[in-house]
Every structure is written in structure tokens, then in C-alpha cells.
PDB file of C-alpha atoms and ligand atoms in Angstrom:
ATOM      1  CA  UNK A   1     -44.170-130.629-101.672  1.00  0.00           C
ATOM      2  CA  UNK A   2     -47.180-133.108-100.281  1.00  0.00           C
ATOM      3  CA  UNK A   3     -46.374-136.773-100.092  1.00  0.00           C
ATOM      4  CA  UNK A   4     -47.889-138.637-103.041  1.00  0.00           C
ATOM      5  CA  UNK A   5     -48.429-142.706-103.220  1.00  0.00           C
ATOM      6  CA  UNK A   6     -45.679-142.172-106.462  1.00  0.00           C
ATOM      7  CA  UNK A   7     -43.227-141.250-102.761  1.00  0.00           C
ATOM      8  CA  UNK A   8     -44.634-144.059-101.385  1.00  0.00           C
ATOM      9  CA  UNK A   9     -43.817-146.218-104.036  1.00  0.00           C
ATOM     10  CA  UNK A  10     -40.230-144.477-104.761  1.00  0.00           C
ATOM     11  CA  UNK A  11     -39.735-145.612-100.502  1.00  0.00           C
ATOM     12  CA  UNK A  12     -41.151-148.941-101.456  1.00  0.00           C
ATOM     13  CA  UNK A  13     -43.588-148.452 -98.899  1.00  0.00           C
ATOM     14  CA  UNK A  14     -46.770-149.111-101.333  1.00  0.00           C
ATOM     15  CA  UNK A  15     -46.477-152.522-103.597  1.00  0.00           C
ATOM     16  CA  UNK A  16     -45.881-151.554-107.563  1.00  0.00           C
ATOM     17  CA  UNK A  17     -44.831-153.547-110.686  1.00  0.00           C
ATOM     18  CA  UNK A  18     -41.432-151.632-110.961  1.00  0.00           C
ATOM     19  CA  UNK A  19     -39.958-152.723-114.690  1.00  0.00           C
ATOM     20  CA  UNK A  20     -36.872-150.003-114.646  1.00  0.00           C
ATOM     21  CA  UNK A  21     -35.222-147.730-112.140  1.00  0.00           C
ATOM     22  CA  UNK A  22     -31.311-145.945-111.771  1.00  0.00           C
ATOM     23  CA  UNK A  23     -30.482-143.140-110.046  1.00  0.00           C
ATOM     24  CA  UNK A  24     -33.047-140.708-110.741  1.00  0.00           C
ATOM     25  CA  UNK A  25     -35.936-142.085-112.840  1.00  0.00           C
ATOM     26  CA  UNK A  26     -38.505-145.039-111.529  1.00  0.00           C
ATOM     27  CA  UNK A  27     -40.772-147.076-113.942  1.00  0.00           C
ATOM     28  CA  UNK A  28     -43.375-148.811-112.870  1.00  0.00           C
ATOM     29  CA  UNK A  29     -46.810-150.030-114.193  1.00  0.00           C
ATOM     30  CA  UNK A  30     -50.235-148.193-113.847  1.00  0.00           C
ATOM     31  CA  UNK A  31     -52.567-149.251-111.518  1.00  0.00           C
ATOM     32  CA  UNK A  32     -55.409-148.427-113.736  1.00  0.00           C
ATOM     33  CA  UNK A  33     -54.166-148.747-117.253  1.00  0.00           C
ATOM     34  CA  UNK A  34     -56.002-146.847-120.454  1.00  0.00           C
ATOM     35  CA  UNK A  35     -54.281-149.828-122.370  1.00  0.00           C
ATOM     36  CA  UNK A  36     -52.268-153.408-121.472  1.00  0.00           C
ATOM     37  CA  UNK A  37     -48.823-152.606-120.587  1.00  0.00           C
ATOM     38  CA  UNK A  38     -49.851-148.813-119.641  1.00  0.00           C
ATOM     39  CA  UNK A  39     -46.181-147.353-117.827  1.00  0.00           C
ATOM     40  CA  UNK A  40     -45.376-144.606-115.707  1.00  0.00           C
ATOM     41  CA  UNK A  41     -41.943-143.002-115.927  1.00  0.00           C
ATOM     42  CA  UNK A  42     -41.290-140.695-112.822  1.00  0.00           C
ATOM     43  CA  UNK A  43     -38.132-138.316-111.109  1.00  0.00           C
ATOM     44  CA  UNK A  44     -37.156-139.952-107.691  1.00  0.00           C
ATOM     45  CA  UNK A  45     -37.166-135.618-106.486  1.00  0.00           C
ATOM     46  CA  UNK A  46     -40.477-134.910-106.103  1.00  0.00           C
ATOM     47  CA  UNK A  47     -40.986-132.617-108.468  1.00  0.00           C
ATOM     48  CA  UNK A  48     -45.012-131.735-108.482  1.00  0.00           C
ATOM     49  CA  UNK A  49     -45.073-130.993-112.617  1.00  0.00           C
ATOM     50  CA  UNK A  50     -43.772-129.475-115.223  1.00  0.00           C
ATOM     51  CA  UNK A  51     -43.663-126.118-113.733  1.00  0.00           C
ATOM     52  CA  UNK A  52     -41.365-126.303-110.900  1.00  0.00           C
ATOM     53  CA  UNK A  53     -39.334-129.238-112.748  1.00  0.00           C
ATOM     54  CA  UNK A  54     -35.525-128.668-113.270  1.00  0.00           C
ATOM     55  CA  UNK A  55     -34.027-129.248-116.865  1.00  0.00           C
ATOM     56  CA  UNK A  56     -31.558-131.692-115.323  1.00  0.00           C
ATOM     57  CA  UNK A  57     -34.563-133.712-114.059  1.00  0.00           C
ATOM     58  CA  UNK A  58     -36.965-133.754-116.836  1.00  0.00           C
ATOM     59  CA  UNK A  59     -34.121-134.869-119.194  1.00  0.00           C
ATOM     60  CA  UNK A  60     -33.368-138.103-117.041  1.00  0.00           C
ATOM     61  CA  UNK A  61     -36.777-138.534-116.843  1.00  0.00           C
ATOM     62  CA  UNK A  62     -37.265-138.079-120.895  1.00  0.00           C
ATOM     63  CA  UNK A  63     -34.039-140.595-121.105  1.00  0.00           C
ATOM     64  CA  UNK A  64     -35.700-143.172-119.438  1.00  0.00           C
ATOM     65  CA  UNK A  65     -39.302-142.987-121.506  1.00  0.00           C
ATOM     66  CA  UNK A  66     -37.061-143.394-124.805  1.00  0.00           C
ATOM     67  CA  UNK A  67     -34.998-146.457-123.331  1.00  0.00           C
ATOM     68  CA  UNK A  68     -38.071-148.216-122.258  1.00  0.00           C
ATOM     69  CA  UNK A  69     -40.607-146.833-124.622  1.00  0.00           C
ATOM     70  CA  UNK A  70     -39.763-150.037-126.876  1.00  0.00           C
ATOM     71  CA  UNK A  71     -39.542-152.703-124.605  1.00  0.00           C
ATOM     72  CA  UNK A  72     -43.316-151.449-123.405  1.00  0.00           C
ATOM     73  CA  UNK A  73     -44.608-151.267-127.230  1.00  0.00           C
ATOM     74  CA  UNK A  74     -43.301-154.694-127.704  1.00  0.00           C
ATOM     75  CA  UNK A  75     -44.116-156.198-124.563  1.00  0.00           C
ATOM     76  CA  UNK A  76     -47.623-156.629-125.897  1.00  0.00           C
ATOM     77  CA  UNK A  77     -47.068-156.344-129.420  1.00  0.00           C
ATOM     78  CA  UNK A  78     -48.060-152.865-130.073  1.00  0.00           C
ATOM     79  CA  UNK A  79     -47.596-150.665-132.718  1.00  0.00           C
ATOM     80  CA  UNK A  80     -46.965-147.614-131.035  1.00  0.00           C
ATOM     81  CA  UNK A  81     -47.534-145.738-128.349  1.00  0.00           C
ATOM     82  CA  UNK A  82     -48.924-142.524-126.560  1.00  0.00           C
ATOM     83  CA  UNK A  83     -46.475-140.509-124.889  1.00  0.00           C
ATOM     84  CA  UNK A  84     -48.427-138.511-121.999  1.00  0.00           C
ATOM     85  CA  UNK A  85     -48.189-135.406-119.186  1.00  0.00           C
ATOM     86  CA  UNK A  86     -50.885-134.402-117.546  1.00  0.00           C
ATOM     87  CA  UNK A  87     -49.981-130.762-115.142  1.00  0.00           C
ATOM     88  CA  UNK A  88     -52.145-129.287-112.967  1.00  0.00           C
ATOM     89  CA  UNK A  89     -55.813-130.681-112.235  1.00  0.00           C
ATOM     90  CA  UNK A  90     -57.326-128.531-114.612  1.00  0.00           C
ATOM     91  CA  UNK A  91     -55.232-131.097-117.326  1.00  0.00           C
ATOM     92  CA  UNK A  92     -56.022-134.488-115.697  1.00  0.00           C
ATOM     93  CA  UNK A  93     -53.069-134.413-113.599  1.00  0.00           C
ATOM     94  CA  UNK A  94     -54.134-136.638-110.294  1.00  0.00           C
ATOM     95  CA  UNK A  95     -51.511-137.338-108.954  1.00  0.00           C
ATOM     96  CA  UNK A  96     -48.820-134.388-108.464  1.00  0.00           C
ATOM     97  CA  UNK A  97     -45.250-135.861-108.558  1.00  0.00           C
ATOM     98  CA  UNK A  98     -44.265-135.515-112.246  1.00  0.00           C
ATOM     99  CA  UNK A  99     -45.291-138.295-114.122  1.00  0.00           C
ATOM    100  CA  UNK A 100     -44.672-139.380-118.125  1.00  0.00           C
ATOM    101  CA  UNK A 101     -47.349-142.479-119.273  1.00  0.00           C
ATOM    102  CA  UNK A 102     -46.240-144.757-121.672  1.00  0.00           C
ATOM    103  CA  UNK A 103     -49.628-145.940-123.294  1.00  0.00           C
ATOM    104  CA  UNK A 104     -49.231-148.370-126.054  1.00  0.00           C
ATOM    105  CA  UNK A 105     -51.648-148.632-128.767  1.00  0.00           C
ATOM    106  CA  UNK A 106     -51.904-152.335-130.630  1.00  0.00           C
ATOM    107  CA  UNK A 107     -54.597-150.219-133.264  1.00  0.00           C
ATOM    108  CA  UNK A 108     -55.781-147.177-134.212  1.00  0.00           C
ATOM    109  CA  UNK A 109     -59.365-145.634-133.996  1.00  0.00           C
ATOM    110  CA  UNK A 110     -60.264-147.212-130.718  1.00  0.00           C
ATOM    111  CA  UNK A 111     -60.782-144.409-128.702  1.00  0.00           C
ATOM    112  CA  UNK A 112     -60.492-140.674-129.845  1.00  0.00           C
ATOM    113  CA  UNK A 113     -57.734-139.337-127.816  1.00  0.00           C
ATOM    114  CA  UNK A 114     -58.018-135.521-128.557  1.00  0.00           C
ATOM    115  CA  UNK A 115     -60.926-133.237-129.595  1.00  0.00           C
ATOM    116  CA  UNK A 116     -60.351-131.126-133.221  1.00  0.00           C
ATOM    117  CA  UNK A 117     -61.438-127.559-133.055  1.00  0.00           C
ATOM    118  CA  UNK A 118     -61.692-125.996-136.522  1.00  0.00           C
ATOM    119  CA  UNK A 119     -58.304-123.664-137.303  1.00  0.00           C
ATOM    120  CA  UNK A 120     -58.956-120.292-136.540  1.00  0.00           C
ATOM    121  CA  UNK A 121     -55.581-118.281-137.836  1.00  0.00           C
ATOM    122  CA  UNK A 122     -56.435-115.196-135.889  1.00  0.00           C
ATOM    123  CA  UNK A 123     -57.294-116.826-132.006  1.00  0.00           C
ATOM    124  CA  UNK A 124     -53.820-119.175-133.092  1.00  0.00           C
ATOM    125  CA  UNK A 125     -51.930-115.531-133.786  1.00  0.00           C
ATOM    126  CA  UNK A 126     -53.576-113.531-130.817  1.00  0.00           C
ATOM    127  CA  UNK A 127     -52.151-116.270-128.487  1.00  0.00           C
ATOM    128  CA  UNK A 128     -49.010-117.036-130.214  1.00  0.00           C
ATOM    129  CA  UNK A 129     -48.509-113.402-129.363  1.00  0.00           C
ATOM    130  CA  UNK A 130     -49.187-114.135-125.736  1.00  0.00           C
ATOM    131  CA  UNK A 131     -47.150-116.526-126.120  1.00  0.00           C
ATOM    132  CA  UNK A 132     -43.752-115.009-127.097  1.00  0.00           C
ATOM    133  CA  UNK A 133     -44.486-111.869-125.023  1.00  0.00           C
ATOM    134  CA  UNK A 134     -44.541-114.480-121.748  1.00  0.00           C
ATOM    135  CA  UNK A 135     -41.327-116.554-122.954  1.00  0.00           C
ATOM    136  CA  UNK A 136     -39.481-113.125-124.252  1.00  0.00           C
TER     137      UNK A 136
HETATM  138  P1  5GP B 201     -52.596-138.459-113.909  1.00  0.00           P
HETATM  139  O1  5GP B 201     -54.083-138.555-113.911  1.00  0.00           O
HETATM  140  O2  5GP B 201     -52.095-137.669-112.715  1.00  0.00           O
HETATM  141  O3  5GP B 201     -52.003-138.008-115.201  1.00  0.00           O
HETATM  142  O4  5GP B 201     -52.076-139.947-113.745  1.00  0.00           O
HETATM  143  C1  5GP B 201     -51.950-140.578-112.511  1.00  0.00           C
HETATM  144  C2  5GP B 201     -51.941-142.050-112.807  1.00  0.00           C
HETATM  145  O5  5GP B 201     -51.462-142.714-111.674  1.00  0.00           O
HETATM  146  C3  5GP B 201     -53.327-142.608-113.124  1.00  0.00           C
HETATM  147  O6  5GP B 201     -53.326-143.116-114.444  1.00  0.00           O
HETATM  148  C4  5GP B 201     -53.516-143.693-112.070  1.00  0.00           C
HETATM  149  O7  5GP B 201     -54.106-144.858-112.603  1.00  0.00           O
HETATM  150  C5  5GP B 201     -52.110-143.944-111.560  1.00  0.00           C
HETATM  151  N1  5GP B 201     -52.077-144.323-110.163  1.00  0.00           N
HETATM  152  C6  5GP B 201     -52.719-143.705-109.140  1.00  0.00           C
HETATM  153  N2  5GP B 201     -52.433-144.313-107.966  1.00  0.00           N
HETATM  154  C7  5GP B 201     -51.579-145.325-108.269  1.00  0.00           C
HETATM  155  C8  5GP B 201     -50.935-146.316-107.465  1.00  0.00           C
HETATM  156  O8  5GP B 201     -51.085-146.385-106.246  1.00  0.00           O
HETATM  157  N3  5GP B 201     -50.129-147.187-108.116  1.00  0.00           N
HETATM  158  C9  5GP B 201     -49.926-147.141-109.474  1.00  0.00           C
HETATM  159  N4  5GP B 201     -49.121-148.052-110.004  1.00  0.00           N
HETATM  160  N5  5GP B 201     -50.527-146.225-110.251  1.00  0.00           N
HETATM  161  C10 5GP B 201     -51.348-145.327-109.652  1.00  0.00           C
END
């Protein structure tokens, strides 16, 4: 897999505001945060997303958002917060070394987060059949 700066920073050979690590997860802050307080959770492996991820992996990684997923909420008083993955360009990722943001939210209705299409039951069934064909 390329080197990414998230390598970089794992070496410690870019600067980052690191607020958790152990021995296979890294937390650090965002350089350009959607909110105060905005976290990035990341594997030390570089694993480029959630397609060529091991279980293993993603689990430590998952461990580490929930142990530090309150201490960022409450860190600047938020109420909640986003929990975020973006794979593959086409889905914002940017960066590609798996990456989990922490984004917390203090109030709601400041900025719409996803677009609603209306329900359409048979496009949701034709892919749902897609769907179960590919896992199956
Ligand atoms: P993505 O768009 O891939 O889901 O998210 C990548 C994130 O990494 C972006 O939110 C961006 O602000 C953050 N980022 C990119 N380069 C750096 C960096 O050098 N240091 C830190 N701390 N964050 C970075």
C-alpha cells in the first residue's frame, strides 16, 4: 500500500495532536475539523479501507472509537457525536489508510449531514437482491 501522512504520523515523522494510542489503534486530532474536537481513530497496519481491512483490525479500531468517543463528546461539551468512514474517493475518502472520525455535535440542525431521497420499495428490493446474491 502507498505511504499516507496518517504513516507519517503513526512514524511520528509529521507533528499531530495524538490524544490515545496502544498497540494497534492511534487517535489523533483532525487537521481540518467539520466541528471543535473533530478525532481520527486509525489501525497502526496500513490498511487502505474497509475493503481490504481484517476483522481483527477493524474491531481494535471500533474498540478504541467507543473508549474515546466520550471523552471527545465531553471534551467540548457536546451532545453527541457523528461516527464517520469514508472508502474509496468516490465516498470522500482522501486519505487511504483506514480512518474512523469522531465528529461531535454541541446542536442539531446546523448543517444537513445526509441528503433524503423519497422511499422507493421496489429500487430498495431490486438492490437488496443484489445485495444478498453478492454476500450469499
Ligand atoms: P477523509 O476525507 O479521507 O474521510 O478524511 C481524511 C481526513 O484527514 C480529513 O478530514 C483531513 O482533514 C484529515 N487530514 C488530512 N491530512 C492530515 C494531516 O496531515 N494531519 C491531520 N491531523 N489530519 C489530516
Amino acid at each position: 500500500m502507498e505511504d499516507t501522512v496518517f504513516g507519517k504520523i503513526i512514524r511520528r515523522e509529521l507533528p499531530a495532536e495524538i490524544v490515545y494510542e496502544d498497540d494497534e489503534t492511534l487517535a489523533f486530532m483532525n487537521i481540518e475539523p467539520v466541528t471543535p474536537g473533530h478525532t481520527l481513530v486509525i489501525p497502526k497496519k496500513p490498511f487502505r479501507n474497509i475493503f481490504d481491512i481484517d476483522d481483527e483490525t477493524l474491531a481494535a479500531v471500533m474498540r478504541t472509537v467507543r473508549k474515546i468517543s466520550p471523552a471527545v463528546r465531553d471534551s467540548v461539551n457536546a451532545k453527541g457525536v457523528h461516527i464517520n468512514s469514508n472508502h474509496e474517493a468516490e465516498a470522500g475518502q482522501t486519505v487511504f489508510h483506514l480512518h474512523v472520525h469522531i465528529i461531535p455535535r454541541v446542536e442539531r440542525g446546523t448543517y444537513a449531514f445526509w441528503p433524503k431521497l423519497p422511499h422507493d420499495p421496489v429500487e430498495a428490493s431490486e438492490i437488496a437482491s443484489r445485495i444478498r446474491k453478492e454476500i450469499a
